[in-house]
PDB file of C-alpha atoms in Angstrom:
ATOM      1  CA  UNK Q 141     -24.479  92.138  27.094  1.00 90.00           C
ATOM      2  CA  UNK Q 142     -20.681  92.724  27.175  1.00 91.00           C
ATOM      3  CA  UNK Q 143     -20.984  95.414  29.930  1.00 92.00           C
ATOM      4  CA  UNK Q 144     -23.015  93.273  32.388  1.00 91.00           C
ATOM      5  CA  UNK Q 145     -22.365  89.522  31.510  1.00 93.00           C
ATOM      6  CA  UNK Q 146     -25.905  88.872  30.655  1.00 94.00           C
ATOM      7  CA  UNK Q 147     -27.412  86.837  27.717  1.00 94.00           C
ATOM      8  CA  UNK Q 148     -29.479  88.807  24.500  1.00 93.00           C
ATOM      9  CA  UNK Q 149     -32.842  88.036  26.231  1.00 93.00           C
ATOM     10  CA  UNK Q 150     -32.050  89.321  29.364  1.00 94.00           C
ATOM     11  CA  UNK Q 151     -30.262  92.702  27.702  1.00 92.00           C
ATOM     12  CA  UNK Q 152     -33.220  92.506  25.890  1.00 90.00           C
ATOM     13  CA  UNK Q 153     -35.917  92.429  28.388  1.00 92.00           C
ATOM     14  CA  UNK Q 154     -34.203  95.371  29.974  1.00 92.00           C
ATOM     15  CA  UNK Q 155     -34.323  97.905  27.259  1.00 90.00           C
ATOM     16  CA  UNK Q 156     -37.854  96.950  26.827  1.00 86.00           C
ATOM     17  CA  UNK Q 157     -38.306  97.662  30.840  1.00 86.00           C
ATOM     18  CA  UNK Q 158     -36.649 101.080  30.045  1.00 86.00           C
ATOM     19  CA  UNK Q 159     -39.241 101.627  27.262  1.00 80.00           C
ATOM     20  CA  UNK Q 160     -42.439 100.515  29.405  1.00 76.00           C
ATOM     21  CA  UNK Q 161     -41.085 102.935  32.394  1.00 76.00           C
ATOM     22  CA  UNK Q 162     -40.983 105.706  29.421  1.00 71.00           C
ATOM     23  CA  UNK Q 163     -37.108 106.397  30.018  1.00 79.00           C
ATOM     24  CA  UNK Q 164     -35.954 105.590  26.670  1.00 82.00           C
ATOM     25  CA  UNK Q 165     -37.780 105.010  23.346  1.00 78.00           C
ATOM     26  CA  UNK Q 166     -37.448 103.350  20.029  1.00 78.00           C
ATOM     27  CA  UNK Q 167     -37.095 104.540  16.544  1.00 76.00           C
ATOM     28  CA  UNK Q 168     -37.892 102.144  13.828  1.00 76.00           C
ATOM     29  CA  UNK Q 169     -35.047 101.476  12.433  1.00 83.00           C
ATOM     30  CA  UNK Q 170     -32.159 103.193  14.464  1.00 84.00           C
ATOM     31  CA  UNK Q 171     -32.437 101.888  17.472  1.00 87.00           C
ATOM     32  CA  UNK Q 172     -33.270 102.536  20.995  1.00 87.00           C
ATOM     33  CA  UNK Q 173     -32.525 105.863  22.541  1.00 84.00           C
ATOM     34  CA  UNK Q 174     -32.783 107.615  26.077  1.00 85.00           C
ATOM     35  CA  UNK Q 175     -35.863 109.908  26.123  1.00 76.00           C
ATOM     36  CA  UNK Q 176     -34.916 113.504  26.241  1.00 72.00           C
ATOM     37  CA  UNK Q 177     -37.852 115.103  25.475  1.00 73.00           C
ATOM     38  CA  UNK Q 178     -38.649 118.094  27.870  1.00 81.00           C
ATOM     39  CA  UNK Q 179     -42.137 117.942  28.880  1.00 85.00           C
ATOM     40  CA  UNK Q 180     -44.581 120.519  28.552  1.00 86.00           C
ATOM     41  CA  UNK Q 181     -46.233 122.181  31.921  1.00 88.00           C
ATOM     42  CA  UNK Q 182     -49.443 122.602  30.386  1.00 87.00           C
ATOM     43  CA  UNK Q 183     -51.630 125.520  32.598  1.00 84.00           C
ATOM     44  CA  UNK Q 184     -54.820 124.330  32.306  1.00 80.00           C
ATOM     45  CA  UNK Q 185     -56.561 127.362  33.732  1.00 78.00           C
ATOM     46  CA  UNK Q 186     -54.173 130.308  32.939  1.00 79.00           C
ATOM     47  CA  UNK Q 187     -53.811 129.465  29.538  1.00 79.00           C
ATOM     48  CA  UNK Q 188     -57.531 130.374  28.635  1.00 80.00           C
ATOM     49  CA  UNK Q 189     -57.166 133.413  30.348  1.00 76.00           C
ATOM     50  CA  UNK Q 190     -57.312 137.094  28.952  1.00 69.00           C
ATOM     51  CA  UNK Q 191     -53.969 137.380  28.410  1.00 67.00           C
ATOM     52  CA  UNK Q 192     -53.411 134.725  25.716  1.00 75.00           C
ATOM     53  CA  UNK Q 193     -56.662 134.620  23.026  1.00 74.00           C
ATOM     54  CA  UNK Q 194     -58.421 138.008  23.603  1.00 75.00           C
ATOM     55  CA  UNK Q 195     -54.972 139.774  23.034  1.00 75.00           C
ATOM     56  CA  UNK Q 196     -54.170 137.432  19.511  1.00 74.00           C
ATOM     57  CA  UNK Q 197     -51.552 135.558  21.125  1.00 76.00           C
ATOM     58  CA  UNK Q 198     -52.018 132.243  20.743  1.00 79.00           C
ATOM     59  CA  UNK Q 199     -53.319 129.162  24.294  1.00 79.00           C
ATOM     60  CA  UNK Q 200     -49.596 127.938  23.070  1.00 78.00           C
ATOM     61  CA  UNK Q 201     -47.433 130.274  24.009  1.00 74.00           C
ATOM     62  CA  UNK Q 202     -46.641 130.884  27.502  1.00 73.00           C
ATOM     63  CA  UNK Q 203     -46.001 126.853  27.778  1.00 79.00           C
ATOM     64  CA  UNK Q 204     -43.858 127.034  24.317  1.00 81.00           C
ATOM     65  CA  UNK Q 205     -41.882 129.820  25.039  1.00 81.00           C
ATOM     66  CA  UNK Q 206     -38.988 129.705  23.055  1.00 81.00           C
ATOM     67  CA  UNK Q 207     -39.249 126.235  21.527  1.00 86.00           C
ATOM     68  CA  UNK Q 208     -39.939 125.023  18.137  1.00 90.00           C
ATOM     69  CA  UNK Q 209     -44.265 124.482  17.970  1.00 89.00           C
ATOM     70  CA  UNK Q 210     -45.934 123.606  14.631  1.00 91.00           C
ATOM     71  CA  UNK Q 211     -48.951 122.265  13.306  1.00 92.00           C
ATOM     72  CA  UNK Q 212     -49.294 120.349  10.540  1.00 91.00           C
ATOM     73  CA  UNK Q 213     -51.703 117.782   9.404  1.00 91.00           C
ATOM     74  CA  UNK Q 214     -54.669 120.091   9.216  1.00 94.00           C
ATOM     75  CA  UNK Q 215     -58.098 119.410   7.706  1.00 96.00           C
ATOM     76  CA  UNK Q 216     -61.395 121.400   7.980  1.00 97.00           C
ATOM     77  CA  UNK Q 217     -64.376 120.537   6.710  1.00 97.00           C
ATOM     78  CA  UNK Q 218     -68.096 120.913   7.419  1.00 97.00           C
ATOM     79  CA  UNK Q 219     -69.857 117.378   8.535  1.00 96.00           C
ATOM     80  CA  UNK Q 220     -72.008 115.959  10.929  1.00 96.00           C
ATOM     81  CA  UNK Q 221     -70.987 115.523  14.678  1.00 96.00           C
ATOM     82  CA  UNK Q 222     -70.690 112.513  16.404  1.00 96.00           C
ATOM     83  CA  UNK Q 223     -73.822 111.799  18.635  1.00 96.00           C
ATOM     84  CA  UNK Q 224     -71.720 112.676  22.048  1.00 96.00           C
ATOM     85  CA  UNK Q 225     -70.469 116.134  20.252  1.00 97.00           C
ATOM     86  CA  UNK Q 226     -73.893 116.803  19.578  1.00 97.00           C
ATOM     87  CA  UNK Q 227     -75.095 116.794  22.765  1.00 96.00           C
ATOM     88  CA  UNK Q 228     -72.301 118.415  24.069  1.00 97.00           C
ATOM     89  CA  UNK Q 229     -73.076 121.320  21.749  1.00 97.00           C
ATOM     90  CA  UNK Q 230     -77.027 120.978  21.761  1.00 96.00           C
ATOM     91  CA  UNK Q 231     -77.507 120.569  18.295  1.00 95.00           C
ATOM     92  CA  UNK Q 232     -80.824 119.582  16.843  1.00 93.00           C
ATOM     93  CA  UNK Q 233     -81.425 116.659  15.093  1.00 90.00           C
ATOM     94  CA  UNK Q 234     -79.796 116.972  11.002  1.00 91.00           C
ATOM     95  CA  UNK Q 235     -77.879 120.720  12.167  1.00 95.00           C
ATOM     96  CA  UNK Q 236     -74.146 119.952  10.953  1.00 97.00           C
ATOM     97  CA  UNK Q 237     -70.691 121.138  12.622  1.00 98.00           C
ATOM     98  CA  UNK Q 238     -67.301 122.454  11.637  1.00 98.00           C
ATOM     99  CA  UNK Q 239     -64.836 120.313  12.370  1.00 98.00           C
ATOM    100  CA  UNK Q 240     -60.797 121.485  12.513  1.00 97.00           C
ATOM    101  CA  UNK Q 241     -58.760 118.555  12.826  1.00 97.00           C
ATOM    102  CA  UNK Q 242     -54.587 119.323  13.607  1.00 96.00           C
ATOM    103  CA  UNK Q 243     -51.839 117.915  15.024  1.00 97.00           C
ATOM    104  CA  UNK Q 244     -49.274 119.495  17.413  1.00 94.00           C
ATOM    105  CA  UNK Q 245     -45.503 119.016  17.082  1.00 94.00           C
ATOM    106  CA  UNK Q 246     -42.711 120.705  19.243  1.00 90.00           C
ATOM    107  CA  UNK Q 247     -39.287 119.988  19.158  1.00 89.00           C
ATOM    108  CA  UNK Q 248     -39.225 117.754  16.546  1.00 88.00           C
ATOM    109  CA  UNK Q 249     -42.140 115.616  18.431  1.00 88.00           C
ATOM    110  CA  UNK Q 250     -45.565 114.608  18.074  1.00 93.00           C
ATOM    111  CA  UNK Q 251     -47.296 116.148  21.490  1.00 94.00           C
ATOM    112  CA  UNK Q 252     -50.909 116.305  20.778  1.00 95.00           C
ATOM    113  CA  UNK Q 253     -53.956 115.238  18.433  1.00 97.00           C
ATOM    114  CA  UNK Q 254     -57.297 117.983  18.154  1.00 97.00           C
ATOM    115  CA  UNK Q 255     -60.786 118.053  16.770  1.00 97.00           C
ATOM    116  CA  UNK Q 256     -62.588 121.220  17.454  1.00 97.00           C
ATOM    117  CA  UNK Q 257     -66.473 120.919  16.284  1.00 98.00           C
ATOM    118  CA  UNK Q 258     -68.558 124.000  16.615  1.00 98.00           C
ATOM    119  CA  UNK Q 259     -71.812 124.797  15.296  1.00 98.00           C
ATOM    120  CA  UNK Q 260     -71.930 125.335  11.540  1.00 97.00           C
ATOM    121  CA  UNK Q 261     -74.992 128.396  12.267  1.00 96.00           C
ATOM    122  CA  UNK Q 262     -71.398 129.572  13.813  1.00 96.00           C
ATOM    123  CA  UNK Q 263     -68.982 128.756  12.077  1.00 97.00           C
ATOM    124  CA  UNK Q 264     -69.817 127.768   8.842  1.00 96.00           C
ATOM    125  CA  UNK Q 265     -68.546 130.423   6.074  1.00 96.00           C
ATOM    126  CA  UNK Q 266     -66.420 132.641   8.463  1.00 97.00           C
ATOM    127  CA  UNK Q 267     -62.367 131.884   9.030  1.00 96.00           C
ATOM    128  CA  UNK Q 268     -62.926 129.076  11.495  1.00 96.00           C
ATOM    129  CA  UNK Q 269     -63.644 127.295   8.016  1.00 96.00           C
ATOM    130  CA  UNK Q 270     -60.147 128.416   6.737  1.00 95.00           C
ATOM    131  CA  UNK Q 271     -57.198 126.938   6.989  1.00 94.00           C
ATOM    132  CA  UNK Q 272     -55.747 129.178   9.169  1.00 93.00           C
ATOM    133  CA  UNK Q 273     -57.912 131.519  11.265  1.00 93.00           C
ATOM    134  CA  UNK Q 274     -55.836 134.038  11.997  1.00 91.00           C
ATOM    135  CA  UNK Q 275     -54.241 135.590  15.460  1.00 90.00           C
ATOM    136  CA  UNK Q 276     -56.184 134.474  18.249  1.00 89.00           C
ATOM    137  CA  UNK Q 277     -56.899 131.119  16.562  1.00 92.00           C
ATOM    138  CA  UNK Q 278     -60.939 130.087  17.005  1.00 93.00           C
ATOM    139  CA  UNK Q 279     -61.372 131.960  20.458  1.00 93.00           C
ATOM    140  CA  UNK Q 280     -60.892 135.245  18.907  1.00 93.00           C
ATOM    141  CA  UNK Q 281     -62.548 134.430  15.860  1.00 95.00           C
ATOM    142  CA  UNK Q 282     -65.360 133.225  18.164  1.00 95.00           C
ATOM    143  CA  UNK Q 283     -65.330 136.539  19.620  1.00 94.00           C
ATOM    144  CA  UNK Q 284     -65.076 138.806  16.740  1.00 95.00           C
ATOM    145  CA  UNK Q 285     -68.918 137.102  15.839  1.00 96.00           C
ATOM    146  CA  UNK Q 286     -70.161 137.963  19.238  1.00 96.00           C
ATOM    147  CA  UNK Q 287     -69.623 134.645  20.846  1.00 96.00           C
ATOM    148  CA  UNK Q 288     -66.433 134.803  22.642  1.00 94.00           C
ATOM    149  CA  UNK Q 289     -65.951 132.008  25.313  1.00 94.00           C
ATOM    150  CA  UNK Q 290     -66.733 133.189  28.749  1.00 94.00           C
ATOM    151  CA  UNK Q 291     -66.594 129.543  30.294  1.00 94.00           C
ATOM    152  CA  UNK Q 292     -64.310 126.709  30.290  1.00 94.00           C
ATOM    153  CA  UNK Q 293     -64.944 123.069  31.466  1.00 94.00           C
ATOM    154  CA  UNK Q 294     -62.463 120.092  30.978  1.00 94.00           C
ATOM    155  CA  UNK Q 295     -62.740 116.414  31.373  1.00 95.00           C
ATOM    156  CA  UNK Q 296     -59.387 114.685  31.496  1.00 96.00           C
ATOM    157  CA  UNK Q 297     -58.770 110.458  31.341  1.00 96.00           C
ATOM    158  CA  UNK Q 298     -56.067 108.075  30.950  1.00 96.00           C
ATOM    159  CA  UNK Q 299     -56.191 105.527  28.236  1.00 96.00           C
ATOM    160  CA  UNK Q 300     -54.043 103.305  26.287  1.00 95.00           C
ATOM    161  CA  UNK Q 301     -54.191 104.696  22.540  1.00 95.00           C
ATOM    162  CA  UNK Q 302     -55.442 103.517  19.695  1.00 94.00           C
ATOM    163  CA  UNK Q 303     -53.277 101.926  16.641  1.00 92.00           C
ATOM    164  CA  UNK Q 304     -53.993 104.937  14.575  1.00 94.00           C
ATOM    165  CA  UNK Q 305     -53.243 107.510  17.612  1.00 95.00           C
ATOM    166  CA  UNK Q 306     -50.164 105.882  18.244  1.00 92.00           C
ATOM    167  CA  UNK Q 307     -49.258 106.026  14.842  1.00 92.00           C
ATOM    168  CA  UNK Q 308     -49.937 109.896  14.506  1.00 94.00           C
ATOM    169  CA  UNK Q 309     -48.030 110.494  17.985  1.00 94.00           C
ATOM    170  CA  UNK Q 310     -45.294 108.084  17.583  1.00 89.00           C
ATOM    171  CA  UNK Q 311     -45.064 107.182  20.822  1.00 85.00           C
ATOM    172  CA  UNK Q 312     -43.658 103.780  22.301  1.00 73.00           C
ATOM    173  CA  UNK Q 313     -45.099 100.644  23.292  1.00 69.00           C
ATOM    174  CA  UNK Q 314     -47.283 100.797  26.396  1.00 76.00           C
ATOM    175  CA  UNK Q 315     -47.745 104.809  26.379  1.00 83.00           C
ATOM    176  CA  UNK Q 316     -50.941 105.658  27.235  1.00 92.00           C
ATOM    177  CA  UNK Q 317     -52.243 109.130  25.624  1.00 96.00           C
ATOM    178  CA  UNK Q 318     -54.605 111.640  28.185  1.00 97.00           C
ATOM    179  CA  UNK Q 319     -57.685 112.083  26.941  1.00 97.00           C
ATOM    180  CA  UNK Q 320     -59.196 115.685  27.451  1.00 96.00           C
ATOM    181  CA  UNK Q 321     -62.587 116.920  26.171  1.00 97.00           C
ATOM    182  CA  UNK Q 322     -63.052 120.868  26.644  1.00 95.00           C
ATOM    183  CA  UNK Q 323     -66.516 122.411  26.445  1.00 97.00           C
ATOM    184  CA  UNK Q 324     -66.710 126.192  25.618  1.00 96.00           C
ATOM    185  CA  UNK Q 325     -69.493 128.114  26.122  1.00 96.00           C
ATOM    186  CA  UNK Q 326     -70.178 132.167  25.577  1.00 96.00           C
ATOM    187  CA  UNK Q 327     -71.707 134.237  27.785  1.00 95.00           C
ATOM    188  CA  UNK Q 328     -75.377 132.833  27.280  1.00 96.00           C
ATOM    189  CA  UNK Q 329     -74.173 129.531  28.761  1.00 95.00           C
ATOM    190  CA  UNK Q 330     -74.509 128.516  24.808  1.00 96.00           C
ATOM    191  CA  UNK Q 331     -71.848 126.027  23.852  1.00 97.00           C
ATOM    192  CA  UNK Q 332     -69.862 127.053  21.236  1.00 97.00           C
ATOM    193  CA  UNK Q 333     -67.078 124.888  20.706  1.00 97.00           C
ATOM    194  CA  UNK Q 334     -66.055 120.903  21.824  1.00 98.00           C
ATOM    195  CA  UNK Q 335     -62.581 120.385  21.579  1.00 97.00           C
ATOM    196  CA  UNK Q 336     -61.509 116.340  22.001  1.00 98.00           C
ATOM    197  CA  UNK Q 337     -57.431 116.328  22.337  1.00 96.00           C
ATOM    198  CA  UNK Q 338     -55.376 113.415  22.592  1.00 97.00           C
ATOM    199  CA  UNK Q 339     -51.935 114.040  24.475  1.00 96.00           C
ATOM    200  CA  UNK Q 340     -48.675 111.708  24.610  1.00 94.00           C
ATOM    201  CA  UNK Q 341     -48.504 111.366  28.399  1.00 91.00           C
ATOM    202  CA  UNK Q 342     -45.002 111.210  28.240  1.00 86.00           C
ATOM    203  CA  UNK Q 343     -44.743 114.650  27.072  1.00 88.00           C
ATOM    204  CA  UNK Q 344     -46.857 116.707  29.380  1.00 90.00           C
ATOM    205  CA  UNK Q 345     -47.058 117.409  33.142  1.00 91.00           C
ATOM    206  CA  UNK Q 346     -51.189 119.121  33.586  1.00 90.00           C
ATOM    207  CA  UNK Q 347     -50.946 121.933  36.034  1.00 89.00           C
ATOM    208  CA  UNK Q 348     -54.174 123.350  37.240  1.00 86.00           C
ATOM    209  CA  UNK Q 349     -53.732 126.698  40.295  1.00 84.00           C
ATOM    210  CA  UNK Q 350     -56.448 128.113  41.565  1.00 83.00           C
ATOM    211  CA  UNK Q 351     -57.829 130.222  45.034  1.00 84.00           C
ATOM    212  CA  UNK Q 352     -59.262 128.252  47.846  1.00 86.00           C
TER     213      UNK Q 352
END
């Protein structure tokens, strides 16, 4: 206001601009702040490859390299899938799923929101179930009982998120999240895993190289 002669509404309407266009961001409570969050180049092919899971190093960290990842906010538990998940994974009709729920922070930040379901007959009893399953994560674990993934497909979408999402991400007004769903199957085209993340958009730029 006392920089550019305008009134509290207009200053106002500005900052919220600056919020919308996702250069700046509020914290409840402090105040509003420039957003200097560096975004994550997230490899959506290479970081499946063989030189991440299969040698216990973790989809993570080429695209963290050096910064501060954690996950907290993990549950695991044994339940029945949603209707979609279960015909992503071909279950029959009263089979139940594993379900790993986590959330992703780097920096400091709220990045990403995951529920990984696989097949209880998998999973069930076996360190998926635990807390933490070890180097490799699930892919290697998926491996070690003779279903390692041989086959990748993602669907990605934009959406605006949901209270609760929001919430989890902290993320500003009128951020919308990216949607991906990732399908895993092992080398008898059986799926094995169905992985729904939520990402902040703000914080990732999806990178996907391939041959012609």
């Amino acid at each position: 206001m006392r920089d550019h002669g305008v009134a509290r509404g207009t200053a106002r309407q500005a900052l919220a601009q600056l919020v919308n266009w996702g250069l700046a961001e509020t914290r409840k409570g402090s105040g509003i702040y420039v957003r200097d969050f560096r975004p994550i180049v997230r490899e959506g092919i290479g970081r499946l490859g063989s030189s991440t899971w299969p040698s216990g190093a973790s989809v993570w960290s080429a695209e963290t390299e050096g910064r501060d990842l954690a996950v907290d906010q993990v549950e695991v538990s044994e339940t029945d899938a949603p209707e979609h998940v279960r015909a992503l994974l071909g279950l029959d009709q009263g089979a139940r799923a594993v379900l790993r729920s986590r959330r992703y922070v780097l920096d400091g930040k709220p990045v990403l929101l995951a529920r990984s379901w696989l097949p209880a007959a998998i999973a069930a009893g076996t360190p998926i179930a635990r807390l933490d399953t070890g180097p490799g994560g699930i892919y290697a674990r998926l491996s070690d009982l003779g279903h390692a993934p041989a086959r990748f497909r993602e669907d990605l979408r934009s959406r605006m998120p949901l209270p609760a999402e929001a919430d989890r991400l902290q993320i500003a007004a009128g951020t919308p999240v990216v949607e991906i769903c990732r399908v895993a199957l092992d080398a008898a085209g059986t799926p094995v895993e169905v992985n729904e993340m939520t990402a902040d958009s703000s914080a990732y730029v999806f990178r996907y190289e391939f041959g012609a």
